[in-house]
């Protein structure tokens, strides 16, 4: 409460004491017809006079007026265009960086517009900015026909754990996933399924934001991954589609279509994606322990899995331009992610080297997540570069996970003993309501303020049932069966200031305050969680540009990682009768502090980061229950995690037809933990190499290959376990058939069939010695055709965030 009492006055002062306006370096003007009538929604381009390269763009409002902000000194040309009019441009002019420059009206005359001149260039695959690394997905051939999840798996510093539905960034697993700046608020399993079903043809960039600004939620020790979807440009109807089919250990298809329609003040847009993946998987679980009679026991389980992943995803929205300064938006999205699996698990046990038993487990599982989301957004732009934005979100989830286990028991001589039918089920409806207000104002030509407030209200009911059948009678497992309910509210406010110290140096300071109330009640244990706490989360960035080729960035941020909804709404998944995955509602939030320093020299990127986290949440920490001889993978808090990272990005252009991208990451990870009163320390040095080469073989014919290597590592979602080294090779070739002919791409994923995750735990003091291997991937041959249609000169649907991003991420 002391922290709360201190924090509320501070944040109130920040929110309400800084709302005043100012102007910046701005170029403004007006577009009109030959009869002086204003032209609304004309395209305005600011170009460098020296080479006509694009600097910034704008759209004229209903009065024909436009303004382009934050312009540096230099010589420029401004062009204006509109369907049905001839494009016009100003004479070359010099901008001195004054407060504001107002140009004479640009006059468009009616007539047939000349054919456009297209200047095409390929963006660098990786670009470093002050607070994030940007991956230009459209620049990679191997992204064609890929899913967003596959692209992340090949991204530097990113590790995806499909089995445990976790994503780690620079060795830390507290990652929040956003789409077009909107937090996903999904369960981790649903996020993995969504990304797996999201075709890369719809993705423009992926942003790895390791030090988020104060306007972002404080959730996530690793930061944010923002997936920016492509938006079609221009008026009328346009769109694109992609069709993919692949064969490996099973078949896979990933298809999508997106549309955009703009007329006058209305813009309607929508996307639909479908995925079906039936590729087989193979898991192995190997563990040794000493039983209560001091007899060494070896247990080996192999799981031959035949899963089918089927995803439907739709996202649609409408923007209405109420006036030249006000826009109203509605956004709706829905996902139906269904994962079913038939698996045969064989588990053999030896005692002191002699076979003692064998269990055959036949598993039939369905994990289905149905999700609806709605967002209302209202944004008003004031004069002098101010704006006010309001977001209201509602999200609903229905989660079901029924599983049937048929256990057939044999003795050491493989003679049949008995058959046992076990059933587990998990039903979890979840409702989330979010409201958010953001305001931006300027107080001078060097200072910009952002303030905002947010409230998120979540509740769920979770019903987990586990038991066995004795004849027709179902006998519940009292230890694993539970009904629980959660009510949680998070109230937040933030303020940030951008200060331009001088032309080459800028500073950004931010402060966010979040207050959390959580209450989780169990039908068996009563009130399991009753938390009420407030925390301050400061951020700081400073950027200095030495010259056009050299710049430095420094940042500091404080973050929180809250238990996921899946941790707080426990589940049970059996591997064999004595090995299973489960949740832990008693897990506490974790707090981290991180500093980061970047050097950008020409196209070379060097980045270092050091973070310390107290109470790190290990989502699948191994725990052996000696009384029941059960091995449980469940969430728990580690004492502390310290991570130092060094990242090097080195693009090389050998010729105009041969380009290379190298990314090297070094991690030093230190984990401290206390288990049953004994303190343990773990340390590991890790190297990651991500190497891509691309070739222009002929006109409209290109190829690419990618190699990804990861040395043995410790990552937070495996806790004290070591992830063994893994590597993969992907190759692809692509042919474009002119402007209207589309693109055909062929690629081979995991050429060497080497992508396997092996996780080892060796803690003799805890009677823990396990080796678990997860083979999710297969050598897959994939053919993809994509094309676009309609008017290719449409104004784009605006990219905007919602207020419910953090809550969706915790839907795990």
PDB file of N, CA, C and O in Angstrom, residues 257-325:
ATOM      1  N   UNK A 257      -6.582 -15.187 -47.956  1.00  0.00           N
ATOM      2  CA  UNK A 257      -7.046 -14.142 -48.866  1.00  0.00           C
ATOM      3  C   UNK A 257      -7.287 -12.891 -48.047  1.00  0.00           C
ATOM      4  O   UNK A 257      -7.700 -12.954 -46.882  1.00  0.00           O
ATOM      5  N   UNK A 258      -6.964 -11.734 -48.618  1.00  0.00           N
ATOM      6  CA  UNK A 258      -7.300 -10.487 -47.937  1.00  0.00           C
ATOM      7  C   UNK A 258      -7.827  -9.479 -48.943  1.00  0.00           C
ATOM      8  O   UNK A 258      -7.451  -9.480 -50.121  1.00  0.00           O
ATOM      9  N   UNK A 259      -8.740  -8.645 -48.460  1.00  0.00           N
ATOM     10  CA  UNK A 259      -9.440  -7.672 -49.302  1.00  0.00           C
ATOM     11  C   UNK A 259      -9.381  -6.303 -48.652  1.00  0.00           C
ATOM     12  O   UNK A 259      -9.338  -6.170 -47.417  1.00  0.00           O
ATOM     13  N   UNK A 260      -9.415  -5.281 -49.504  1.00  0.00           N
ATOM     14  CA  UNK A 260      -9.488  -3.912 -49.013  1.00  0.00           C
ATOM     15  C   UNK A 260     -10.352  -3.100 -49.982  1.00  0.00           C
ATOM     16  O   UNK A 260     -10.142  -3.140 -51.198  1.00  0.00           O
ATOM     17  N   UNK A 261     -11.349  -2.414 -49.435  1.00  0.00           N
ATOM     18  CA  UNK A 261     -12.231  -1.599 -50.273  1.00  0.00           C
ATOM     19  C   UNK A 261     -12.316  -0.199 -49.674  1.00  0.00           C
ATOM     20  O   UNK A 261     -12.596  -0.029 -48.483  1.00  0.00           O
ATOM     21  N   UNK A 262     -12.043   0.796 -50.507  1.00  0.00           N
ATOM     22  CA  UNK A 262     -12.102   2.184 -50.041  1.00  0.00           C
ATOM     23  C   UNK A 262     -12.917   3.012 -51.026  1.00  0.00           C
ATOM     24  O   UNK A 262     -12.704   2.950 -52.242  1.00  0.00           O
ATOM     25  N   UNK A 263     -13.842   3.787 -50.476  1.00  0.00           N
ATOM     26  CA  UNK A 263     -14.590   4.729 -51.278  1.00  0.00           C
ATOM     27  C   UNK A 263     -14.995   5.903 -50.405  1.00  0.00           C
ATOM     28  O   UNK A 263     -15.591   5.718 -49.335  1.00  0.00           O
ATOM     29  N   UNK A 264     -14.669   7.091 -50.863  1.00  0.00           N
ATOM     30  CA  UNK A 264     -14.988   8.312 -50.133  1.00  0.00           C
ATOM     31  C   UNK A 264     -14.454   8.215 -48.704  1.00  0.00           C
ATOM     32  O   UNK A 264     -13.262   8.062 -48.521  1.00  0.00           O
ATOM     33  N   UNK A 265     -15.345   8.227 -47.714  1.00  0.00           N
ATOM     34  CA  UNK A 265     -14.910   8.251 -46.316  1.00  0.00           C
ATOM     35  C   UNK A 265     -14.889   6.874 -45.670  1.00  0.00           C
ATOM     36  O   UNK A 265     -14.623   6.748 -44.478  1.00  0.00           O
ATOM     37  N   UNK A 266     -15.186   5.825 -46.434  1.00  0.00           N
ATOM     38  CA  UNK A 266     -15.304   4.485 -45.868  1.00  0.00           C
ATOM     39  C   UNK A 266     -14.165   3.602 -46.357  1.00  0.00           C
ATOM     40  O   UNK A 266     -13.831   3.594 -47.536  1.00  0.00           O
ATOM     41  N   UNK A 267     -13.579   2.866 -45.447  1.00  0.00           N
ATOM     42  CA  UNK A 267     -12.582   1.863 -45.796  1.00  0.00           C
ATOM     43  C   UNK A 267     -12.952   0.557 -45.088  1.00  0.00           C
ATOM     44  O   UNK A 267     -13.018   0.492 -43.867  1.00  0.00           O
ATOM     45  N   UNK A 268     -13.195  -0.492 -45.878  1.00  0.00           N
ATOM     46  CA  UNK A 268     -13.516  -1.806 -45.341  1.00  0.00           C
ATOM     47  C   UNK A 268     -12.388  -2.762 -45.704  1.00  0.00           C
ATOM     48  O   UNK A 268     -11.893  -2.752 -46.823  1.00  0.00           O
ATOM     49  N   UNK A 269     -11.984  -3.597 -44.761  1.00  0.00           N
ATOM     50  CA  UNK A 269     -10.884  -4.521 -45.018  1.00  0.00           C
ATOM     51  C   UNK A 269     -11.128  -5.823 -44.261  1.00  0.00           C
ATOM     52  O   UNK A 269     -11.853  -5.871 -43.266  1.00  0.00           O
ATOM     53  N   UNK A 270     -10.537  -6.892 -44.765  1.00  0.00           N
ATOM     54  CA  UNK A 270     -10.711  -8.185 -44.116  1.00  0.00           C
ATOM     55  C   UNK A 270      -9.705  -9.203 -44.612  1.00  0.00           C
ATOM     56  O   UNK A 270      -9.206  -9.116 -45.742  1.00  0.00           O
ATOM     57  N   UNK A 271      -9.378 -10.176 -43.756  1.00  0.00           N
ATOM     58  CA  UNK A 271      -8.494 -11.272 -44.124  1.00  0.00           C
ATOM     59  C   UNK A 271      -9.079 -12.577 -43.605  1.00  0.00           C
ATOM     60  O   UNK A 271      -9.762 -12.611 -42.576  1.00  0.00           O
ATOM     61  N   UNK A 272      -8.796 -13.648 -44.323  1.00  0.00           N
ATOM     62  CA  UNK A 272      -9.192 -14.984 -43.878  1.00  0.00           C
ATOM     63  C   UNK A 272      -8.024 -15.925 -44.144  1.00  0.00           C
ATOM     64  O   UNK A 272      -7.405 -15.893 -45.223  1.00  0.00           O
ATOM     65  N   UNK A 273      -7.717 -16.780 -43.165  1.00  0.00           N
ATOM     66  CA  UNK A 273      -6.625 -17.741 -43.300  1.00  0.00           C
ATOM     67  C   UNK A 273      -7.117 -19.124 -42.898  1.00  0.00           C
ATOM     68  O   UNK A 273      -7.939 -19.262 -41.987  1.00  0.00           O
ATOM     69  N   UNK A 274      -6.581 -20.130 -43.577  1.00  0.00           N
ATOM     70  CA  UNK A 274      -6.915 -21.512 -43.254  1.00  0.00           C
ATOM     71  C   UNK A 274      -5.632 -22.330 -43.224  1.00  0.00           C
ATOM     72  O   UNK A 274      -4.749 -22.169 -44.082  1.00  0.00           O
ATOM     73  N   UNK A 275      -5.528 -23.198 -42.228  1.00  0.00           N
ATOM     74  CA  UNK A 275      -4.375 -24.087 -42.110  1.00  0.00           C
ATOM     75  C   UNK A 275      -4.848 -25.490 -41.785  1.00  0.00           C
ATOM     76  O   UNK A 275      -5.735 -25.682 -40.940  1.00  0.00           O
ATOM     77  N   UNK A 276      -4.241 -26.470 -42.453  1.00  0.00           N
ATOM     78  CA  UNK A 276      -4.413 -27.865 -42.059  1.00  0.00           C
ATOM     79  C   UNK A 276      -3.057 -28.542 -42.156  1.00  0.00           C
ATOM     80  O   UNK A 276      -2.447 -28.590 -43.224  1.00  0.00           O
ATOM     81  N   UNK A 277      -2.584 -29.055 -41.019  1.00  0.00           N
ATOM     82  CA  UNK A 277      -1.267 -29.673 -40.948  1.00  0.00           C
ATOM     83  C   UNK A 277      -1.421 -31.044 -40.300  1.00  0.00           C
ATOM     84  O   UNK A 277      -1.867 -31.154 -39.147  1.00  0.00           O
ATOM     85  N   UNK A 278      -1.085 -32.100 -41.038  1.00  0.00           N
ATOM     86  CA  UNK A 278      -1.242 -33.460 -40.518  1.00  0.00           C
ATOM     87  C   UNK A 278       0.096 -34.182 -40.433  1.00  0.00           C
ATOM     88  O   UNK A 278       0.146 -35.416 -40.530  1.00  0.00           O
ATOM     89  N   UNK A 279       1.179 -33.461 -40.242  1.00  0.00           N
ATOM     90  CA  UNK A 279       2.496 -34.087 -40.197  1.00  0.00           C
ATOM     91  C   UNK A 279       2.741 -34.764 -38.851  1.00  0.00           C
ATOM     92  O   UNK A 279       2.457 -34.206 -37.792  1.00  0.00           O
ATOM     93  N   UNK A 280       3.279 -35.959 -38.909  1.00  0.00           N
ATOM     94  CA  UNK A 280       3.507 -36.748 -37.704  1.00  0.00           C
ATOM     95  C   UNK A 280       4.636 -36.206 -36.847  1.00  0.00           C
ATOM     96  O   UNK A 280       5.494 -35.433 -37.305  1.00  0.00           O
ATOM     97  N   UNK A 281       4.654 -36.615 -35.585  1.00  0.00           N
ATOM     98  CA  UNK A 281       5.665 -36.173 -34.622  1.00  0.00           C
ATOM     99  C   UNK A 281       6.124 -37.381 -33.805  1.00  0.00           C
ATOM    100  O   UNK A 281       5.394 -38.365 -33.660  1.00  0.00           O
ATOM    101  N   UNK A 282       7.321 -37.273 -33.237  1.00  0.00           N
ATOM    102  CA  UNK A 282       7.862 -38.345 -32.407  1.00  0.00           C
ATOM    103  C   UNK A 282       8.512 -37.737 -31.170  1.00  0.00           C
ATOM    104  O   UNK A 282       9.398 -36.890 -31.291  1.00  0.00           O
ATOM    105  N   UNK A 283       8.052 -38.155 -29.984  1.00  0.00           N
ATOM    106  CA  UNK A 283       8.611 -37.675 -28.724  1.00  0.00           C
ATOM    107  C   UNK A 283       9.228 -38.861 -27.973  1.00  0.00           C
ATOM    108  O   UNK A 283       8.738 -39.990 -28.050  1.00  0.00           O
ATOM    109  N   UNK A 284      10.297 -38.564 -27.219  1.00  0.00           N
ATOM    110  CA  UNK A 284      10.924 -39.575 -26.371  1.00  0.00           C
ATOM    111  C   UNK A 284      11.176 -38.992 -24.983  1.00  0.00           C
ATOM    112  O   UNK A 284      11.664 -37.861 -24.860  1.00  0.00           O
ATOM    113  N   UNK A 285      10.850 -39.754 -23.945  1.00  0.00           N
ATOM    114  CA  UNK A 285      11.049 -39.350 -22.554  1.00  0.00           C
ATOM    115  C   UNK A 285      11.875 -40.436 -21.858  1.00  0.00           C
ATOM    116  O   UNK A 285      11.494 -41.603 -21.841  1.00  0.00           O
ATOM    117  N   UNK A 286      12.999 -40.033 -21.284  1.00  0.00           N
ATOM    118  CA  UNK A 286      13.933 -40.983 -20.684  1.00  0.00           C
ATOM    119  C   UNK A 286      14.310 -40.450 -19.307  1.00  0.00           C
ATOM    120  O   UNK A 286      14.841 -39.334 -19.196  1.00  0.00           O
ATOM    121  N   UNK A 287      14.053 -41.251 -18.235  1.00  0.00           N
ATOM    122  CA  UNK A 287      14.414 -40.747 -16.906  1.00  0.00           C
ATOM    123  C   UNK A 287      14.868 -41.877 -15.996  1.00  0.00           C
ATOM    124  O   UNK A 287      14.445 -43.027 -16.134  1.00  0.00           O
ATOM    125  N   UNK A 288      15.771 -41.497 -15.064  1.00  0.00           N
ATOM    126  CA  UNK A 288      16.283 -42.409 -14.042  1.00  0.00           C
ATOM    127  C   UNK A 288      16.018 -41.806 -12.673  1.00  0.00           C
ATOM    128  O   UNK A 288      16.151 -40.577 -12.479  1.00  0.00           O
ATOM    129  N   UNK A 289      15.664 -42.660 -11.717  1.00  0.00           N
ATOM    130  CA  UNK A 289      15.489 -42.193 -10.340  1.00  0.00           C
ATOM    131  C   UNK A 289      15.682 -43.385  -9.400  1.00  0.00           C
ATOM    132  O   UNK A 289      15.698 -44.550  -9.822  1.00  0.00           O
ATOM    133  N   UNK A 290      15.827 -43.067  -8.135  1.00  0.00           N
ATOM    134  CA  UNK A 290      15.966 -44.094  -7.092  1.00  0.00           C
ATOM    135  C   UNK A 290      14.654 -44.145  -6.319  1.00  0.00           C
ATOM    136  O   UNK A 290      14.187 -43.119  -5.805  1.00  0.00           O
ATOM    137  N   UNK A 291      14.044 -45.338  -6.225  1.00  0.00           N
ATOM    138  CA  UNK A 291      12.747 -45.418  -5.543  1.00  0.00           C
ATOM    139  C   UNK A 291      12.932 -45.475  -4.035  1.00  0.00           C
ATOM    140  O   UNK A 291      14.064 -45.399  -3.511  1.00  0.00           O
ATOM    141  N   UNK A 292      11.827 -45.613  -3.321  1.00  0.00           N
ATOM    142  CA  UNK A 292      11.852 -45.574  -1.852  1.00  0.00           C
ATOM    143  C   UNK A 292      12.656 -46.722  -1.257  1.00  0.00           C
ATOM    144  O   UNK A 292      13.110 -46.650  -0.104  1.00  0.00           O
ATOM    145  N   UNK A 293      12.843 -47.804  -2.017  1.00  0.00           N
ATOM    146  CA  UNK A 293      13.621 -48.954  -1.533  1.00  0.00           C
ATOM    147  C   UNK A 293      15.066 -48.922  -2.037  1.00  0.00           C
ATOM    148  O   UNK A 293      15.758 -49.954  -2.020  1.00  0.00           O
ATOM    149  N   UNK A 294      15.506 -47.751  -2.500  1.00  0.00           N
ATOM    150  CA  UNK A 294      16.865 -47.553  -2.998  1.00  0.00           C
ATOM    151  C   UNK A 294      17.183 -48.410  -4.216  1.00  0.00           C
ATOM    152  O   UNK A 294      18.341 -48.799  -4.450  1.00  0.00           O
ATOM    153  N   UNK A 295      16.177 -48.697  -5.003  1.00  0.00           N
ATOM    154  CA  UNK A 295      16.368 -49.467  -6.231  1.00  0.00           C
ATOM    155  C   UNK A 295      16.417 -48.490  -7.402  1.00  0.00           C
ATOM    156  O   UNK A 295      15.529 -47.661  -7.558  1.00  0.00           O
ATOM    157  N   UNK A 296      17.449 -48.581  -8.250  1.00  0.00           N
ATOM    158  CA  UNK A 296      17.508 -47.691  -9.423  1.00  0.00           C
ATOM    159  C   UNK A 296      16.434 -48.075 -10.449  1.00  0.00           C
ATOM    160  O   UNK A 296      16.334 -49.229 -10.849  1.00  0.00           O
ATOM    161  N   UNK A 297      15.659 -47.079 -10.854  1.00  0.00           N
ATOM    162  CA  UNK A 297      14.568 -47.281 -11.804  1.00  0.00           C
ATOM    163  C   UNK A 297      14.885 -46.506 -13.082  1.00  0.00           C
ATOM    164  O   UNK A 297      15.301 -45.341 -13.028  1.00  0.00           O
ATOM    165  N   UNK A 298      14.700 -47.155 -14.213  1.00  0.00           N
ATOM    166  CA  UNK A 298      14.836 -46.492 -15.515  1.00  0.00           C
ATOM    167  C   UNK A 298      13.502 -46.584 -16.243  1.00  0.00           C
ATOM    168  O   UNK A 298      12.934 -47.675 -16.384  1.00  0.00           O
ATOM    169  N   UNK A 299      13.009 -45.442 -16.680  1.00  0.00           N
ATOM    170  CA  UNK A 299      11.721 -45.379 -17.366  1.00  0.00           C
ATOM    171  C   UNK A 299      11.915 -44.714 -18.719  1.00  0.00           C
ATOM    172  O   UNK A 299      12.424 -43.590 -18.804  1.00  0.00           O
ATOM    173  N   UNK A 300      11.514 -45.430 -19.780  1.00  0.00           N
ATOM    174  CA  UNK A 300      11.663 -44.900 -21.135  1.00  0.00           C
ATOM    175  C   UNK A 300      10.301 -44.932 -21.826  1.00  0.00           C
ATOM    176  O   UNK A 300       9.631 -45.969 -21.854  1.00  0.00           O
ATOM    177  N   UNK A 301       9.893 -43.776 -22.368  1.00  0.00           N
ATOM    178  CA  UNK A 301       8.605 -43.668 -23.056  1.00  0.00           C
ATOM    179  C   UNK A 301       8.836 -43.090 -24.440  1.00  0.00           C
ATOM    180  O   UNK A 301       9.539 -42.087 -24.595  1.00  0.00           O
ATOM    181  N   UNK A 302       8.234 -43.718 -25.433  1.00  0.00           N
ATOM    182  CA  UNK A 302       8.273 -43.194 -26.794  1.00  0.00           C
ATOM    183  C   UNK A 302       6.843 -42.932 -27.236  1.00  0.00           C
ATOM    184  O   UNK A 302       5.953 -43.758 -27.018  1.00  0.00           O
ATOM    185  N   UNK A 303       6.615 -41.751 -27.814  1.00  0.00           N
ATOM    186  CA  UNK A 303       5.272 -41.333 -28.217  1.00  0.00           C
ATOM    187  C   UNK A 303       5.249 -41.099 -29.722  1.00  0.00           C
ATOM    188  O   UNK A 303       5.908 -40.187 -30.229  1.00  0.00           O
ATOM    189  N   UNK A 304       4.504 -41.951 -30.431  1.00  0.00           N
ATOM    190  CA  UNK A 304       4.324 -41.821 -31.876  1.00  0.00           C
ATOM    191  C   UNK A 304       3.002 -41.095 -32.097  1.00  0.00           C
ATOM    192  O   UNK A 304       1.931 -41.649 -31.875  1.00  0.00           O
ATOM    193  N   UNK A 305       3.091 -39.840 -32.536  1.00  0.00           N
ATOM    194  CA  UNK A 305       1.931 -38.954 -32.542  1.00  0.00           C
ATOM    195  C   UNK A 305       1.466 -38.667 -33.975  1.00  0.00           C
ATOM    196  O   UNK A 305       2.277 -38.422 -34.857  1.00  0.00           O
ATOM    197  N   UNK A 306       0.165 -38.683 -34.160  1.00  0.00           N
ATOM    198  CA  UNK A 306      -0.445 -38.342 -35.450  1.00  0.00           C
ATOM    199  C   UNK A 306      -1.434 -37.188 -35.230  1.00  0.00           C
ATOM    200  O   UNK A 306      -2.642 -37.390 -35.128  1.00  0.00           O
ATOM    201  N   UNK A 307      -0.910 -35.966 -35.142  1.00  0.00           N
ATOM    202  CA  UNK A 307      -1.786 -34.819 -34.880  1.00  0.00           C
ATOM    203  C   UNK A 307      -2.336 -34.223 -36.170  1.00  0.00           C
ATOM    204  O   UNK A 307      -1.769 -34.384 -37.248  1.00  0.00           O
ATOM    205  N   UNK A 308      -3.454 -33.534 -36.033  1.00  0.00           N
ATOM    206  CA  UNK A 308      -4.014 -32.723 -37.122  1.00  0.00           C
ATOM    207  C   UNK A 308      -4.324 -31.344 -36.558  1.00  0.00           C
ATOM    208  O   UNK A 308      -5.113 -31.207 -35.633  1.00  0.00           O
ATOM    209  N   UNK A 309      -3.655 -30.350 -37.088  1.00  0.00           N
ATOM    210  CA  UNK A 309      -3.902 -28.968 -36.704  1.00  0.00           C
ATOM    211  C   UNK A 309      -4.778 -28.325 -37.764  1.00  0.00           C
ATOM    212  O   UNK A 309      -4.450 -28.316 -38.952  1.00  0.00           O
ATOM    213  N   UNK A 310      -5.944 -27.790 -37.338  1.00  0.00           N
ATOM    214  CA  UNK A 310      -6.866 -27.147 -38.270  1.00  0.00           C
ATOM    215  C   UNK A 310      -7.267 -25.795 -37.706  1.00  0.00           C
ATOM    216  O   UNK A 310      -7.847 -25.706 -36.637  1.00  0.00           O
ATOM    217  N   UNK A 311      -6.920 -24.749 -38.434  1.00  0.00           N
ATOM    218  CA  UNK A 311      -7.187 -23.388 -37.964  1.00  0.00           C
ATOM    219  C   UNK A 311      -8.005 -22.609 -38.986  1.00  0.00           C
ATOM    220  O   UNK A 311      -7.699 -22.627 -40.180  1.00  0.00           O
ATOM    221  N   UNK A 312      -9.039 -21.914 -38.506  1.00  0.00           N
ATOM    222  CA  UNK A 312      -9.734 -20.891 -39.279  1.00  0.00           C
ATOM    223  C   UNK A 312      -9.508 -19.562 -38.567  1.00  0.00           C
ATOM    224  O   UNK A 312      -9.662 -19.469 -37.339  1.00  0.00           O
ATOM    225  N   UNK A 313      -9.176 -18.529 -39.318  1.00  0.00           N
ATOM    226  CA  UNK A 313      -8.938 -17.220 -38.715  1.00  0.00           C
ATOM    227  C   UNK A 313      -9.495 -16.138 -39.626  1.00  0.00           C
ATOM    228  O   UNK A 313      -9.234 -16.139 -40.834  1.00  0.00           O
ATOM    229  N   UNK A 314     -10.249 -15.220 -39.043  1.00  0.00           N
ATOM    230  CA  UNK A 314     -10.805 -14.113 -39.810  1.00  0.00           C
ATOM    231  C   UNK A 314     -10.582 -12.817 -39.041  1.00  0.00           C
ATOM    232  O   UNK A 314     -10.644 -12.789 -37.808  1.00  0.00           O
ATOM    233  N   UNK A 315     -10.268 -11.776 -39.782  1.00  0.00           N
ATOM    234  CA  UNK A 315     -10.070 -10.444 -39.202  1.00  0.00           C
ATOM    235  C   UNK A 315     -10.664  -9.441 -40.170  1.00  0.00           C
ATOM    236  O   UNK A 315     -10.296  -9.389 -41.333  1.00  0.00           O
ATOM    237  N   UNK A 316     -11.606  -8.642 -39.693  1.00  0.00           N
ATOM    238  CA  UNK A 316     -12.260  -7.680 -40.572  1.00  0.00           C
ATOM    239  C   UNK A 316     -12.513  -6.379 -39.817  1.00  0.00           C
ATOM    240  O   UNK A 316     -12.662  -6.380 -38.590  1.00  0.00           O
ATOM    241  N   UNK A 317     -12.563  -5.288 -40.553  1.00  0.00           N
ATOM    242  CA  UNK A 317     -12.745  -4.010 -39.890  1.00  0.00           C
ATOM    243  C   UNK A 317     -13.301  -2.951 -40.826  1.00  0.00           C
ATOM    244  O   UNK A 317     -13.342  -3.118 -42.051  1.00  0.00           O
ATOM    245  N   UNK A 318     -13.727  -1.858 -40.227  1.00  0.00           N
ATOM    246  CA  UNK A 318     -14.309  -0.738 -40.964  1.00  0.00           C
ATOM    247  C   UNK A 318     -13.808   0.557 -40.343  1.00  0.00           C
ATOM    248  O   UNK A 318     -13.880   0.748 -39.126  1.00  0.00           O
ATOM    249  N   UNK A 319     -13.272   1.443 -41.174  1.00  0.00           N
ATOM    250  CA  UNK A 319     -12.885   2.788 -40.745  1.00  0.00           C
ATOM    251  C   UNK A 319     -13.790   3.793 -41.445  1.00  0.00           C
ATOM    252  O   UNK A 319     -14.019   3.700 -42.664  1.00  0.00           O
ATOM    253  N   UNK A 320     -14.289   4.758 -40.677  1.00  0.00           N
ATOM    254  CA  UNK A 320     -15.148   5.807 -41.242  1.00  0.00           C
ATOM    255  C   UNK A 320     -14.571   7.167 -40.883  1.00  0.00           C
ATOM    256  O   UNK A 320     -14.337   7.471 -39.707  1.00  0.00           O
ATOM    257  N   UNK A 321     -14.306   7.974 -41.900  1.00  0.00           N
ATOM    258  CA  UNK A 321     -13.745   9.302 -41.703  1.00  0.00           C
ATOM    259  C   UNK A 321     -14.885  10.259 -41.382  1.00  0.00           C
ATOM    260  O   UNK A 321     -15.555  10.790 -42.265  1.00  0.00           O
ATOM    261  N   UNK A 322     -15.132  10.472 -40.076  1.00  0.00           N
ATOM    262  CA  UNK A 322     -16.232  11.338 -39.649  1.00  0.00           C
ATOM    263  C   UNK A 322     -16.019  12.756 -40.148  1.00  0.00           C
ATOM    264  O   UNK A 322     -16.944  13.424 -40.618  1.00  0.00           O
ATOM    265  N   UNK A 323     -14.786  13.232 -40.039  1.00  0.00           N
ATOM    266  CA  UNK A 323     -14.411  14.549 -40.546  1.00  0.00           C
ATOM    267  C   UNK A 323     -12.947  14.493 -40.926  1.00  0.00           C
ATOM    268  O   UNK A 323     -12.307  13.442 -40.835  1.00  0.00           O
ATOM    269  N   UNK A 324     -12.398  15.621 -41.333  1.00  0.00           N
ATOM    270  CA  UNK A 324     -10.995  15.629 -41.708  1.00  0.00           C
ATOM    271  C   UNK A 324     -10.075  15.313 -40.556  1.00  0.00           C
ATOM    272  O   UNK A 324      -8.941  14.891 -40.766  1.00  0.00           O
ATOM    273  N   UNK A 325     -10.556  15.484 -39.319  1.00  0.00           N
ATOM    274  CA  UNK A 325      -9.712  15.274 -38.151  1.00  0.00           C
ATOM    275  C   UNK A 325     -10.145  14.100 -37.281  1.00  0.00           C
ATOM    276  O   UNK A 325      -9.460  13.774 -36.317  1.00  0.00           O
TER     277      UNK A 325
END
